[in-house]
PDB file of C-alpha atoms in Angstrom:
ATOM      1  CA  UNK Z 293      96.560 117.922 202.407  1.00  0.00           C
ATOM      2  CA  UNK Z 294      97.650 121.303 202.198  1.00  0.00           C
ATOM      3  CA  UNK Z 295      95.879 124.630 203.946  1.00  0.00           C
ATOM      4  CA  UNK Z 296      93.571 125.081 200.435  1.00  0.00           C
ATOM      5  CA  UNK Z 297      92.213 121.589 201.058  1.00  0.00           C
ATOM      6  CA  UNK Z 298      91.377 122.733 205.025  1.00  0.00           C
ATOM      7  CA  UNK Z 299      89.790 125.043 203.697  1.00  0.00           C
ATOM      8  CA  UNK Z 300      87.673 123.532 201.542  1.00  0.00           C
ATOM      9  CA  UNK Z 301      86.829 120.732 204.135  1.00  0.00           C
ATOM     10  CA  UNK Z 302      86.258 123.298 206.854  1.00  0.00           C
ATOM     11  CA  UNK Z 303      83.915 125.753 204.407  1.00  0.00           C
ATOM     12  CA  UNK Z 304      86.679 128.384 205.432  1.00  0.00           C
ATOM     13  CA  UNK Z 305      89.196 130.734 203.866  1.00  0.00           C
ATOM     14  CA  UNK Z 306      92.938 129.928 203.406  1.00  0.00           C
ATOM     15  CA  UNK Z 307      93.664 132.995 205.592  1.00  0.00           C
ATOM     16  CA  UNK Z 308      91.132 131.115 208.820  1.00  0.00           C
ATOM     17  CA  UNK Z 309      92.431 127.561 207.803  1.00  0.00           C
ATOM     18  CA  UNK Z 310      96.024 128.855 208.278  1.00  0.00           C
ATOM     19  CA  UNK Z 311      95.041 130.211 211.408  1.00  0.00           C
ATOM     20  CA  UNK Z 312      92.884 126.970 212.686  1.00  0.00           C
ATOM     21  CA  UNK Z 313      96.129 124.828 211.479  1.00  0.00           C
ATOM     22  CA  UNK Z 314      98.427 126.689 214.091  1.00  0.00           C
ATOM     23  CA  UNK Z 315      96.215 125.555 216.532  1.00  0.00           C
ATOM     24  CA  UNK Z 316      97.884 123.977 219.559  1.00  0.00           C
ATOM     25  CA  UNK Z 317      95.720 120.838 219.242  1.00  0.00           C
ATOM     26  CA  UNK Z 318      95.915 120.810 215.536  1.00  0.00           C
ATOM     27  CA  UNK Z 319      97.674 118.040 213.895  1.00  0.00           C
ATOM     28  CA  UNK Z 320     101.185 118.600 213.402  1.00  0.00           C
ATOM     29  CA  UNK Z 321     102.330 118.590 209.595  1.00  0.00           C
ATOM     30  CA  UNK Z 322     103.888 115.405 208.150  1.00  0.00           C
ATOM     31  CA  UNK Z 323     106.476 117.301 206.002  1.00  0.00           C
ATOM     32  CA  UNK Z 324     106.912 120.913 205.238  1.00  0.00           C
ATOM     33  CA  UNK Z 325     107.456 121.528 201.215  1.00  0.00           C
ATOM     34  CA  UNK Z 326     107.832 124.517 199.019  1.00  0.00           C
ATOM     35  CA  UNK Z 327     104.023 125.180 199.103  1.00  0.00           C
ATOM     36  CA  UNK Z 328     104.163 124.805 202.796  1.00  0.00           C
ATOM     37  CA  UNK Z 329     103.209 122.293 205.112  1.00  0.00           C
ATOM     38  CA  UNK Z 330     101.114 119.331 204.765  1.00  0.00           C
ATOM     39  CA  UNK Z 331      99.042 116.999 206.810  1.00  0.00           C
ATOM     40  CA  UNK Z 332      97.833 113.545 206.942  1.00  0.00           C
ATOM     41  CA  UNK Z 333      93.915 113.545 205.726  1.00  0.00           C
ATOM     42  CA  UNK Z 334      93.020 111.274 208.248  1.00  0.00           C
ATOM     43  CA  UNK Z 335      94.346 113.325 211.013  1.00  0.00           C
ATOM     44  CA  UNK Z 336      93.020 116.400 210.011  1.00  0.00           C
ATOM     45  CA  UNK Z 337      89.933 114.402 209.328  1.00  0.00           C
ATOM     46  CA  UNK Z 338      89.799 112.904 212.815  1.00  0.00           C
ATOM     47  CA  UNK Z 339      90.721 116.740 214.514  1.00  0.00           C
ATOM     48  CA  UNK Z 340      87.998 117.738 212.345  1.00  0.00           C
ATOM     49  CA  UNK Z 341      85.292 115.309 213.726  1.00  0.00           C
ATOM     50  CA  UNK Z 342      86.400 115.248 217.113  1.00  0.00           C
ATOM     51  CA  UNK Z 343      86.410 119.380 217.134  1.00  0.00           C
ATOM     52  CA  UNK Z 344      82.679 119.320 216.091  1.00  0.00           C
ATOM     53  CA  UNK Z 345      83.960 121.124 212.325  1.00  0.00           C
ATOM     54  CA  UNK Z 346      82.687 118.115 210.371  1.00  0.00           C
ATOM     55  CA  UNK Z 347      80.219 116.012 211.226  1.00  0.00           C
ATOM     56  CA  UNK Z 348      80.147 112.118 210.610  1.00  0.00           C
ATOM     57  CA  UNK Z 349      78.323 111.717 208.046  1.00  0.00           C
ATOM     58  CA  UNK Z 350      80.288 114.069 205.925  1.00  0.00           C
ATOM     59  CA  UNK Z 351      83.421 112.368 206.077  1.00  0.00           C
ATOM     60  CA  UNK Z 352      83.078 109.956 203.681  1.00  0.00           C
ATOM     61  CA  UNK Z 353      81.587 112.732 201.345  1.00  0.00           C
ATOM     62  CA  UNK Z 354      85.245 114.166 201.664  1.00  0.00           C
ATOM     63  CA  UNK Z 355      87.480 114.064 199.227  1.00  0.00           C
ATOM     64  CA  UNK Z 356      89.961 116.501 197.888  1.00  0.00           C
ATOM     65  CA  UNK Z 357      90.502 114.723 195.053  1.00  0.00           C
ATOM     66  CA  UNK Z 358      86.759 115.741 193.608  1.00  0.00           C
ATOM     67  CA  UNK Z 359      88.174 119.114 192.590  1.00  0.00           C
TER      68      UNK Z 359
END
């Protein structure tokens, strides 16, 4: 997932999920492409949850895909 689909999954703007994913205890990016970088859903997911930013039960509600 890209910083768009943080920022859809965190209710945020690009500008605040590009901030929130230079984070020290962010996930790190899987691969960095001409868009930018990307992440793992599942890790961002699991930051997410653990961070308080999502709760549980929205999770499974998640997916970027939807769009």
């Amino acid at each position: 997932m890209g910083v768009k689909e943080i920022a859809d999954l965190l209710l945020v703007s690009r500008q605040r999920a590009s901030q929130i994913s230079a984070r020290r205890d962010f996930p790190e990016p899987v691969d960095t492409l001409a868009m930018g970088k990307v992440w793992l859903e599942d890790d961002v997911m699991a930051w997410a949850v653990a961070t308080g930013r999502v709760v549980d039960d929205t999770v499974e509600e998640f997916d970027p895909r939807d769009r």
